Short mmCIF file of C-alpha atoms in Angstrom, two decimals:
data_model
loop_
_atom_site.label_atom_id
_atom_site.label_comp_id
_atom_site.label_asym_id
_atom_site.label_seq_id
_atom_site.Cartn_x
_atom_site.Cartn_y
_atom_site.Cartn_z
CA MET A 1 94.82 129.04 -2.57
CA THR A 2 97.04 132.10 -3.12
CA PHE A 3 97.89 134.42 -5.95
CA ARG A 4 100.28 137.12 -6.27
CA PHE A 5 100.72 140.00 -8.94
CA ASP A 6 103.70 139.55 -11.07
CA VAL A 7 103.19 142.54 -13.58
CA PRO A 8 106.41 143.75 -15.39
CA PRO A 9 106.66 147.44 -16.80
CA LEU A 10 104.47 147.95 -19.78
CA ASP A 11 105.42 150.27 -22.47
CA GLY A 12 103.57 152.50 -24.75
CA ARG A 13 104.08 155.30 -26.96
CA LEU A 14 102.71 157.95 -24.88
CA VAL A 15 103.20 156.29 -21.54
CA ARG A 16 105.17 153.83 -19.69
CA LEU A 17 103.88 151.93 -16.56
CA GLU A 18 106.64 151.28 -14.03
CA PRO A 19 106.05 149.62 -10.70
CA LEU A 20 105.51 152.26 -8.10
CA THR A 21 108.55 152.87 -6.09
CA ALA A 22 109.86 155.65 -3.61
CA ALA A 23 111.84 156.98 -6.59
CA HIS A 24 108.64 158.38 -8.20
CA ALA A 25 108.15 160.34 -5.36
CA SER A 26 109.37 163.78 -6.35
CA ASP A 27 107.75 164.15 -9.70
CA LEU A 28 104.17 162.81 -8.02
CA GLN A 29 104.62 165.63 -5.41
CA VAL A 30 104.58 167.90 -8.46
CA ALA A 31 101.96 166.11 -10.47
CA ALA A 32 99.60 166.13 -7.37
CA GLU A 33 99.86 169.80 -7.10
CA GLU A 34 98.43 170.56 -10.78
CA ASP A 35 94.90 171.43 -11.38
CA ARG A 36 93.02 169.54 -9.06
CA SER A 37 89.46 170.26 -10.13
CA ALA A 38 88.62 166.99 -11.29
CA TYR A 39 89.71 165.28 -8.22
CA ARG A 40 86.25 165.55 -6.33
CA PHE A 41 85.27 161.84 -6.13
CA THR A 42 89.01 160.46 -6.43
CA THR A 43 91.50 159.82 -3.58
CA VAL A 44 94.39 161.96 -4.77
CA PRO A 45 97.18 162.89 -2.11
CA ARG A 46 98.44 166.30 -1.81
CA GLY A 47 101.95 166.78 -2.56
CA TRP A 48 103.20 166.72 1.02
CA GLN A 49 101.37 163.26 1.56
CA ILE A 50 103.19 161.48 -1.37
CA GLU A 51 105.51 159.44 0.69
CA ASP A 52 102.92 158.25 2.80
CA TYR A 53 100.88 157.43 -0.10
CA LEU A 54 103.54 155.41 -1.58
CA SER A 55 104.17 153.62 1.80
CA ALA A 56 100.49 152.73 2.15
CA HIS A 57 100.61 151.21 -1.63
CA SER A 58 103.75 149.50 -0.63
CA GLU A 59 101.99 147.70 2.09
CA ARG A 60 98.80 146.81 0.23
CA ALA A 61 101.21 145.33 -2.48
CA LYS A 62 102.52 142.93 0.07
CA ASP A 63 100.07 140.41 0.16
CA GLY A 64 100.33 140.18 -3.89
CA LYS A 65 96.66 141.45 -4.23
CA LEU A 66 97.72 144.82 -5.48
CA ALA A 67 100.10 145.61 -8.30
CA PRO A 68 100.54 149.53 -8.44
CA PHE A 69 102.19 151.67 -10.95
CA ALA A 70 103.51 155.10 -11.66
CA GLN A 71 102.26 156.47 -15.16
CA ILE A 72 105.42 157.60 -16.63
CA ARG A 73 104.91 160.39 -19.46
CA ARG A 74 107.15 159.36 -22.35
CA SER A 75 107.74 162.93 -23.91
CA ASP A 76 109.47 164.30 -20.60
CA GLY A 77 109.94 161.14 -18.49
CA ARG A 78 107.96 162.19 -15.68
CA ALA A 79 105.73 160.41 -13.19
CA VAL A 80 102.46 162.35 -13.92
CA GLY A 81 100.13 159.86 -11.95
CA CYS A 82 99.46 156.25 -10.62
CA THR A 83 97.21 153.46 -11.57
CA ALA A 84 96.84 149.64 -10.34
CA CYS A 85 95.85 146.41 -11.20
CA TRP A 86 94.10 144.80 -8.10
CA ASP A 87 91.38 142.44 -6.48
CA PRO A 88 92.57 139.64 -8.39
CA ARG A 89 89.75 136.72 -8.31
CA LEU A 90 90.45 133.02 -9.02
CA TRP A 91 88.22 130.15 -10.87
CA PRO A 92 86.62 128.53 -8.08
CA GLY A 93 88.42 125.65 -6.70
CA ARG A 94 91.31 126.56 -8.70
CA SER A 95 94.70 128.66 -8.29
CA ASP A 96 94.67 130.45 -11.68
CA LEU A 97 93.23 133.58 -12.42
CA CYS A 98 89.84 134.73 -13.42
CA ALA A 99 89.42 138.17 -13.12
CA VAL A 100 90.91 141.63 -12.06
CA GLU A 101 90.08 145.14 -11.49
CA ILE A 102 91.83 148.47 -12.76
CA GLY A 103 91.71 151.32 -10.27
CA TRP A 104 93.43 153.49 -8.03
CA THR A 105 93.73 155.75 -10.94
CA TRP A 106 94.81 159.61 -11.13
CA LEU A 107 96.58 161.67 -13.41
CA ALA A 108 97.95 165.15 -13.24
CA GLY A 109 96.18 167.86 -14.79
CA SER A 110 98.38 168.48 -17.60
CA ALA A 111 98.44 164.75 -18.41
CA GLN A 112 94.35 164.61 -18.76
CA ARG A 113 92.95 164.32 -22.30
CA THR A 114 96.22 163.54 -23.68
CA GLY A 115 95.90 159.93 -24.60
CA ILE A 116 97.95 158.88 -21.28
CA ASN A 117 94.91 157.32 -19.73
CA VAL A 118 93.54 155.76 -22.65
CA GLU A 119 96.95 154.08 -23.46
CA ALA A 120 97.63 153.02 -19.90
CA LYS A 121 94.11 151.20 -19.85
CA LEU A 122 95.00 149.76 -23.31
CA LEU A 123 98.23 148.45 -21.68
CA LEU A 124 96.85 146.96 -18.39
CA MET A 125 93.86 145.33 -20.41
CA GLN A 126 96.07 143.55 -23.01
CA HIS A 127 98.52 142.29 -20.20
CA ALA A 128 95.29 140.93 -18.42
CA PHE A 129 93.65 139.46 -21.18
CA GLU A 130 96.69 138.33 -23.21
CA SER A 131 99.28 137.39 -20.58
CA MET A 132 97.34 136.58 -17.36
CA ASP A 133 94.43 135.16 -19.40
CA VAL A 134 91.89 136.69 -17.37
CA ILE A 135 88.06 136.56 -18.81
CA ARG A 136 87.10 139.82 -17.00
CA VAL A 137 88.18 143.02 -16.10
CA ASP A 138 86.27 145.22 -13.75
CA LEU A 139 86.29 149.07 -13.49
CA LYS A 140 84.18 150.97 -11.01
CA THR A 141 83.70 154.58 -9.96
CA ASP A 142 81.35 156.60 -7.65
CA ALA A 143 78.06 156.75 -9.14
CA ARG A 144 77.85 160.51 -8.73
CA ASN A 145 81.09 161.11 -10.98
CA GLN A 146 79.75 161.77 -14.57
CA ARG A 147 83.27 162.53 -15.95
CA SER A 148 84.78 159.08 -14.82
CA ARG A 149 81.59 157.28 -16.38
CA HIS A 150 81.81 158.94 -19.30
CA ALA A 151 85.40 157.99 -19.75
CA ILE A 152 85.11 154.61 -18.68
CA GLU A 153 82.37 154.04 -21.26
CA GLY A 154 84.49 155.86 -23.67
CA LEU A 155 87.25 152.75 -23.22
CA GLY A 156 84.50 150.60 -24.52
CA ALA A 157 83.61 149.03 -21.24
CA THR A 158 80.03 147.80 -20.49
CA PHE A 159 78.06 149.43 -17.98
CA GLU A 160 76.58 146.90 -15.52
CA GLY A 161 74.48 148.99 -13.09
CA VAL A 162 74.93 150.75 -9.79
CA LEU A 163 75.58 148.90 -6.49
CA ARG A 164 74.29 150.98 -3.70
CA SER A 165 76.19 151.53 -0.69
CA TRP A 166 79.23 149.30 -2.24
CA SER A 167 82.61 151.06 -1.59
CA GLN A 168 84.18 153.47 0.45
CA SER A 169 83.60 157.33 -0.24
CA HIS A 170 86.69 159.09 -1.31
CA THR A 171 84.56 162.51 -1.36
CA PRO A 172 86.12 165.05 1.15
CA GLY A 173 83.64 165.48 4.40
CA GLU A 174 82.30 161.80 3.73
CA GLU A 175 85.10 159.90 5.50
CA GLY A 176 83.63 156.56 6.92
CA ARG A 177 80.93 156.67 4.69
CA LEU A 178 79.66 154.43 1.66
CA ARG A 179 79.07 155.48 -1.67
CA ASP A 180 76.78 154.19 -4.61
CA SER A 181 79.47 153.01 -7.17
CA ALA A 182 78.65 152.58 -10.86
CA MET A 183 80.23 149.01 -12.35
CA PHE A 184 81.55 148.48 -15.54
CA SER A 185 83.49 145.49 -17.09
CA VAL A 186 85.28 144.24 -20.31
CA ILE A 187 85.09 140.47 -20.79
CA ALA A 188 87.08 138.08 -23.10
CA SER A 189 84.99 138.35 -26.04
CA ASP A 190 84.49 142.06 -25.89
CA TRP A 191 88.74 142.44 -26.04
CA PRO A 192 89.03 142.34 -29.55
CA THR A 193 86.63 145.17 -30.25
CA VAL A 194 87.72 147.12 -27.56
CA LYS A 195 91.37 146.66 -28.33
CA ALA A 196 90.68 148.01 -31.95
CA ARG A 197 88.77 150.93 -30.34
CA LEU A 198 91.54 152.10 -28.20
CA GLN A 199 94.10 151.66 -30.75
CA ALA A 200 92.10 153.76 -33.25
CA ARG A 201 91.81 156.44 -30.46
CA LEU A 202 95.44 156.49 -29.83
CA ASP A 203 96.11 156.85 -33.41
CA ARG A 204 94.49 160.35 -33.50
CA HIS A 205 97.09 161.38 -30.91
CA PRO A 206 100.57 162.61 -32.07
CA GLY A 207 102.52 161.30 -29.49
CA ARG A 208 103.65 164.80 -28.27
CA GLN A 209 102.59 165.94 -24.75
CA PRO A 210 102.04 169.60 -23.34
CA ALA A 211 104.87 170.54 -20.95
CA GLU A 212 103.83 170.77 -17.19
CA GLY A 213 102.37 174.09 -16.41
#
């Protein structure tokens, strides 16, 4: 049985999620070279690596198991990061979708803490639960990444524990090694409360984003 993602562009007030293409390369080259201090545990290409990064995502997307997006800041129309739906899981013995993961996420320094991440997660989860009819959305991060864990918990996701030596490490100097992954989820019965929480957080943002520095 096969499944292929078919996720359209998703529009919010602060961010538009567009399917990732080579047209986003020049903006992402700039975005990737802003303040990189938050990227210790996250794979974020350098500016000169963006074209290879986009090519790799394109290859991953060919089998329909990854739907990558550019995060477009609505205030200036620039791509300021990436995110994705991926790792689709089907109901046992069926061809319809049961669960997905949200990941491959990064944002330029100027786009962090501006509401863009919150709204992007809202848009992706809304599409997953209300259009794709999943019963579960997964999120995970390096267990050492307290900043990311705090951000995921702030979305309303439930912490499910740490899986030891679960995922590839993205920390410089740890190439080829495995990391412990902190696992989180939102399930269908959580979604109405999580959705209301995210919408309330977005109501506190004025819709004007800082200019790139």
